Tab-separated table of C-alpha atoms in Angstrom:
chain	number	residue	atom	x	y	z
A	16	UNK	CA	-1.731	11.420	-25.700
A	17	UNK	CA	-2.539	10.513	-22.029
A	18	UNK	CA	-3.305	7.071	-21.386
A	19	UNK	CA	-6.867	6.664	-19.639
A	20	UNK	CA	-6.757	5.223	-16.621
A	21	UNK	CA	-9.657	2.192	-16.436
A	22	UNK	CA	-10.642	1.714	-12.941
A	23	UNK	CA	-11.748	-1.879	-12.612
A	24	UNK	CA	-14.230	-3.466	-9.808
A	25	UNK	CA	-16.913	-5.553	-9.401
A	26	UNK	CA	-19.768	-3.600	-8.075
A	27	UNK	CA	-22.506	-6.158	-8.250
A	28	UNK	CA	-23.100	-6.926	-4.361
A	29	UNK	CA	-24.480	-3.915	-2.713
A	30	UNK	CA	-25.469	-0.152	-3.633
A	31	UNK	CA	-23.019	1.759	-0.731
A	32	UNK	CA	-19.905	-0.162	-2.651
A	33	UNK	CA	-20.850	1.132	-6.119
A	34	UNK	CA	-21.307	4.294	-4.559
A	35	UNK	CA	-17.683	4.225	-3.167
A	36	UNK	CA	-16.185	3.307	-6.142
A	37	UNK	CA	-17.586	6.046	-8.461
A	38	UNK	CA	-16.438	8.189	-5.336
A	39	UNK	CA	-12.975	6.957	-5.756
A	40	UNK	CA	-13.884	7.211	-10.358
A	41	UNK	CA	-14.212	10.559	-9.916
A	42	UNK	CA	-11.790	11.633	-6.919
A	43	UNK	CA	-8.985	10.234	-9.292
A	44	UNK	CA	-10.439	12.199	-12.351
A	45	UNK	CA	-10.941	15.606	-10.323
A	46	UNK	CA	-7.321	15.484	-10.178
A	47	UNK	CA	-7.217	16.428	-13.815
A	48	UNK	CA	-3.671	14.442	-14.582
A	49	UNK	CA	-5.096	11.665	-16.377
A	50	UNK	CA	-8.017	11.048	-18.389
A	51	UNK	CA	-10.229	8.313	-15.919
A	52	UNK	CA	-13.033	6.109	-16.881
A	53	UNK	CA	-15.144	3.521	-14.806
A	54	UNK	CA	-15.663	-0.315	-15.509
A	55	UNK	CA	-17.387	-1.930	-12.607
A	56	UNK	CA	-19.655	-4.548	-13.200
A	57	UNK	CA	-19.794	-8.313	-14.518
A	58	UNK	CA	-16.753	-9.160	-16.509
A	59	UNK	CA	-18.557	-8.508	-19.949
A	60	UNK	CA	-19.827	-4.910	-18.893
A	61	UNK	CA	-16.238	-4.259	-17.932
A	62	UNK	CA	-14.803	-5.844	-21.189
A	63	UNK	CA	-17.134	-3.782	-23.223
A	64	UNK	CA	-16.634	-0.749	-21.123
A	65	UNK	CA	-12.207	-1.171	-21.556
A	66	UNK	CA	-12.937	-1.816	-25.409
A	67	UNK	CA	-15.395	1.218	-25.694
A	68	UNK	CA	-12.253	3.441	-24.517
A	69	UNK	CA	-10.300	4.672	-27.776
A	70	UNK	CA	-6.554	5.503	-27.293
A	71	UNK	CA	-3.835	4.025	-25.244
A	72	UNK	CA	-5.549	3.005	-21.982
A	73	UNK	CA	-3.917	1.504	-18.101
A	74	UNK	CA	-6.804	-0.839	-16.506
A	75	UNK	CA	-6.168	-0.398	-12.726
A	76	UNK	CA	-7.821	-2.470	-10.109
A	77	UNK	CA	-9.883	-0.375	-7.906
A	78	UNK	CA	-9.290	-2.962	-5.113
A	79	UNK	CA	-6.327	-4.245	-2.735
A	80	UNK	CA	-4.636	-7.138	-3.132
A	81	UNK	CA	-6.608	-10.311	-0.927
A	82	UNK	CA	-9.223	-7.627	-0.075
A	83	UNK	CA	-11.708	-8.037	-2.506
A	84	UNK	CA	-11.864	-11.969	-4.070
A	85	UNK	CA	-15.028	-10.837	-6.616
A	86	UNK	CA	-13.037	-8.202	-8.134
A	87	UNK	CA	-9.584	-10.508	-8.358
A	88	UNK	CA	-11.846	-13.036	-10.281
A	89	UNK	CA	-13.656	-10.798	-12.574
A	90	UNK	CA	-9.666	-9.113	-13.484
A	91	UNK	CA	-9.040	-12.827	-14.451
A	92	UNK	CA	-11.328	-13.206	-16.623
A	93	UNK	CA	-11.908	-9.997	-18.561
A	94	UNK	CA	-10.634	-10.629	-21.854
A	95	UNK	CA	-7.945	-7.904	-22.842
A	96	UNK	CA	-6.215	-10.252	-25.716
A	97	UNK	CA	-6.114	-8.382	-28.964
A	98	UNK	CA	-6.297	-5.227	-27.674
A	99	UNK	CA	-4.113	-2.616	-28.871
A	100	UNK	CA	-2.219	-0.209	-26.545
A	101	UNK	CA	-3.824	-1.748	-23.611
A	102	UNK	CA	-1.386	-2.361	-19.608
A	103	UNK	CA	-2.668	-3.375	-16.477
A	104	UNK	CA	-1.512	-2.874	-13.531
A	105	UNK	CA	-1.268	-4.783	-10.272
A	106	UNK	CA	-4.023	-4.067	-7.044
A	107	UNK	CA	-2.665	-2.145	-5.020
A	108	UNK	CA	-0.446	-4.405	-2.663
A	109	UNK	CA	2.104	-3.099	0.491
A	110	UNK	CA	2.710	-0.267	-0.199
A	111	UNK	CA	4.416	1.608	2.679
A	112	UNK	CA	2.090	4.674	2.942
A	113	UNK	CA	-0.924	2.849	2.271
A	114	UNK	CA	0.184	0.562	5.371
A	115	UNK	CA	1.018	3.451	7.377
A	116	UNK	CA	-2.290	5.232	6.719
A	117	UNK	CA	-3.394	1.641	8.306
A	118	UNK	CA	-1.920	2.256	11.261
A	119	UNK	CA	-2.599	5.427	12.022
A	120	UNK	CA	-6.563	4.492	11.525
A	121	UNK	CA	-5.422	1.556	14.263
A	122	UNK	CA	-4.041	4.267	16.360
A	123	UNK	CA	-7.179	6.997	16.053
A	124	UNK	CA	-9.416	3.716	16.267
A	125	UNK	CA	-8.456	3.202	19.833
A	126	UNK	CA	-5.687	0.436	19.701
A	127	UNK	CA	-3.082	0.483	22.109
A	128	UNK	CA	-0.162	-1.592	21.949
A	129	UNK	CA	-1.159	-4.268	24.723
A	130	UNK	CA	-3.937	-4.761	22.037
A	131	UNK	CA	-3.453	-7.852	19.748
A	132	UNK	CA	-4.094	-7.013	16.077
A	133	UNK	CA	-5.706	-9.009	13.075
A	134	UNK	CA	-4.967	-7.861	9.721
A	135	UNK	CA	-8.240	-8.843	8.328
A	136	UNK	CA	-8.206	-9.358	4.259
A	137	UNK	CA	-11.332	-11.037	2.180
A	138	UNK	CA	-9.175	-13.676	0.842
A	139	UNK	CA	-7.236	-14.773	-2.282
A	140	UNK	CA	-6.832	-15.980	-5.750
A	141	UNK	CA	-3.605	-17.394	-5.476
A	142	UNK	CA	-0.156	-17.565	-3.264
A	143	UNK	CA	0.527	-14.156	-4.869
A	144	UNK	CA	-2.276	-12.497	-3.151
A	145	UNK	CA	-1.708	-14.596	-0.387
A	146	UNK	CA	1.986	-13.562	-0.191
A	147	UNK	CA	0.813	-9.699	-0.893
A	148	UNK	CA	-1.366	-9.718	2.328
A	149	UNK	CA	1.848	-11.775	4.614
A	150	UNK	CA	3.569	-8.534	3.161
A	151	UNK	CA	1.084	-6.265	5.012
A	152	UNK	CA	0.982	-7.713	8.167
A	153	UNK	CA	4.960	-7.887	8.448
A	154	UNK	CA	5.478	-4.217	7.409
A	155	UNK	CA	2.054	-3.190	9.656
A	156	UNK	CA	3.756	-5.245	13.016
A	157	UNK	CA	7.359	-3.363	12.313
A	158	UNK	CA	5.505	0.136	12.455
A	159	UNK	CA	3.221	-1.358	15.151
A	160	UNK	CA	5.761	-2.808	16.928
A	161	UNK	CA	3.408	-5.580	18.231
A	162	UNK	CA	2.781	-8.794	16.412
A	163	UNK	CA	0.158	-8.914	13.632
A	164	UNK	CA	-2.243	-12.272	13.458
A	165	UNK	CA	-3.531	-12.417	9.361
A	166	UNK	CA	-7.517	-13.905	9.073
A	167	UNK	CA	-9.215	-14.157	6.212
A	168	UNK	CA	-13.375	-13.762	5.440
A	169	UNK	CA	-12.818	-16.523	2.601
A	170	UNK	CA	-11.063	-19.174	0.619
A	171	UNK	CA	-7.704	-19.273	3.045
A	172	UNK	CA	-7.214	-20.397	6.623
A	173	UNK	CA	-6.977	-18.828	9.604
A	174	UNK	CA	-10.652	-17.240	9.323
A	175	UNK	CA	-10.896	-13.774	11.246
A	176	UNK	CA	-12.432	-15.507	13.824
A	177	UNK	CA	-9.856	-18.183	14.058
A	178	UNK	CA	-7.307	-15.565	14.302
A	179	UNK	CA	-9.549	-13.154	16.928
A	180	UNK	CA	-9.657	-16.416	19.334
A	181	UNK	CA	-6.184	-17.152	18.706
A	182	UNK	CA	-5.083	-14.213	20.224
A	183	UNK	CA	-7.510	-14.354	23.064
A	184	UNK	CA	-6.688	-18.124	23.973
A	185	UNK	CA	-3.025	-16.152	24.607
A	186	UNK	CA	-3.933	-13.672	26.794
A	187	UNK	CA	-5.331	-11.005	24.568
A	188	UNK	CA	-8.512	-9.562	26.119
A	189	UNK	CA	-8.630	-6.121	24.112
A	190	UNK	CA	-8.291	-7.360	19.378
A	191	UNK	CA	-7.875	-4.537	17.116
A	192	UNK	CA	-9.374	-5.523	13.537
A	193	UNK	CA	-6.888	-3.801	10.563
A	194	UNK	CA	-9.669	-4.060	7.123
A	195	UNK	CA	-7.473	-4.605	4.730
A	196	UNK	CA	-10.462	-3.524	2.146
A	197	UNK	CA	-10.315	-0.390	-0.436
A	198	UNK	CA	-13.922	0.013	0.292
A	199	UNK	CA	-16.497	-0.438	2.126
A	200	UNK	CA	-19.441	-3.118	1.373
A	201	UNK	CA	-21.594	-6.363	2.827
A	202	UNK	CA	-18.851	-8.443	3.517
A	203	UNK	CA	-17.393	-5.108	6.102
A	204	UNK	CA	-20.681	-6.204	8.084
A	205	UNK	CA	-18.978	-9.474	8.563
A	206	UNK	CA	-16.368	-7.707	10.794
A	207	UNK	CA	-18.334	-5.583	12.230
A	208	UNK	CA	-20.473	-8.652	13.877
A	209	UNK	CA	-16.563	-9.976	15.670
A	210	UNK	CA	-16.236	-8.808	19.520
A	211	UNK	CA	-13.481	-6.998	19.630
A	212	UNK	CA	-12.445	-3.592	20.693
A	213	UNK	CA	-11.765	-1.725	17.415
A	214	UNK	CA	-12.172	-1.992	13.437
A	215	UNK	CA	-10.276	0.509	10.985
A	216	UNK	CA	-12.210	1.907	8.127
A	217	UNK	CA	-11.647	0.851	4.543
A	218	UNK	CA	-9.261	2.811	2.963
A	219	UNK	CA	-11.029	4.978	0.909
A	220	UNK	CA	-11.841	7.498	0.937
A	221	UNK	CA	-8.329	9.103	1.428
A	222	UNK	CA	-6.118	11.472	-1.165
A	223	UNK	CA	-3.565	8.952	-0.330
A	224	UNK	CA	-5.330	6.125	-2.405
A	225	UNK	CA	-6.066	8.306	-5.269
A	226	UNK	CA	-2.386	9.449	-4.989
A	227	UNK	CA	-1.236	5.574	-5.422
A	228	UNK	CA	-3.369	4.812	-8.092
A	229	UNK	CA	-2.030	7.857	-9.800
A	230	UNK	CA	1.545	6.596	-8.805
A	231	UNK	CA	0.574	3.518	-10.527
A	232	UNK	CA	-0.514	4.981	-13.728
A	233	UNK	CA	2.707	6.495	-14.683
A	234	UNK	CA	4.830	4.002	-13.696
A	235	UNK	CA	3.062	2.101	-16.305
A	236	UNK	CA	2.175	4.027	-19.071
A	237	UNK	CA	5.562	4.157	-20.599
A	238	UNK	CA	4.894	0.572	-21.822
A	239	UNK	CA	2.481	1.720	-24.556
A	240	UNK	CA	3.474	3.268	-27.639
């Protein structure tokens, strides 16, 4: 039997980012590998919705590491103890396609490399996320080949803003803005207010996502019986 995959998100702050995400549900289900159910809501509605699933199941995060802090708290706080047959995987993290698909959308975006570039995450629940997001911006200035400043929208310091003014104060007139964000939502309108030259889309919607999450699956589904 197939595992289901259990996409997991919070979808409570605006209508275009639930939209996205059952985009993404059923992208990964149209596949037709694995059996794919949705669970985006408050951490009860996705408790209920993993529990309501019968078979062996893989709860994925339908978010990226540092990009999406609502999500990262309701995954701590769903409650999977007792549950039978039941892995979860990590968000999806640096992951070398996924950070060269980041910057090619730099490149079509209009960055050049005189450009300064912020890697721009939410922020995080903890120095793993935080050390998942350092990840990205090291393997994103190697393909680059031009330094990579790291802001965060939340909860860690430098700020975006900090780390757009940063790179102005040294002689940076033209900032590219790298989202690192699976989808997009209210918090993209933050970004969207900096002055700067250039912002990359989310990251979905792209086969490439729905091929990592698929990745993901069955690298993990060994573990149940």
């Amino acid at each position: 039997m197939v595992p289901t995959m259990v996409l997991v998100a919070d979808d409570s702050r605006d209508a275009h980012r639930r939209e996205a995400l059952c985009g993404l549900a059923a992208a990964v289900a149209s596949r037709g590998e694995v059996p794919v159910t949705a669970a985006f809501g408050s951490p009860d509605e996705v408790t209920a919705a993993i529990r309501s699933v019968d078979g062996p199941k893989v709860v994925v995060p339908a978010f990226v590491a540092g990009g999406d802090v609502a999500s990262a708290h309701l995954l701590s706080r769903i409650g999977l103890g007792g549950l039978d047959n039941v892995c979860q995987t990590a968000p999806l993290g640096a992951v070398p396609s996924i950070v060269a698909d980041l910057a090619g959308r730099l490149g079509e975006s209009g960055w050049s490399r005189e450009d300064g570039v912020v890697l721009a995450a939410d922020g995080t629940t903890g120095t793993e996320e935080r050390q998942v997001v350092m990840d990205v911006a090291r393997m994103l200035s190697r393909r680059l080949g031009s330094p990579v400043q790291v802001g965060y929208l939340r909860t860690w310091a430098p700020s975006v803003f900090d780390a757009v003014d940063r790179l102005r104060r040294a002689g940076r007139e033209r900032v590219a803005v790298a989202a690192w964000r699976l989808v997009d939502g209210p918090d993209f309108e933050l970004l969207r207010g900096l002055d700067v030259t250039a912002i990359t889309a989310p990251l979905w919607p792209s086969e490439l996502v729905v091929d990592t999450l698929l990745a993901q699956h069955r690298a993990v589904k060994g573990r149940l019986a």
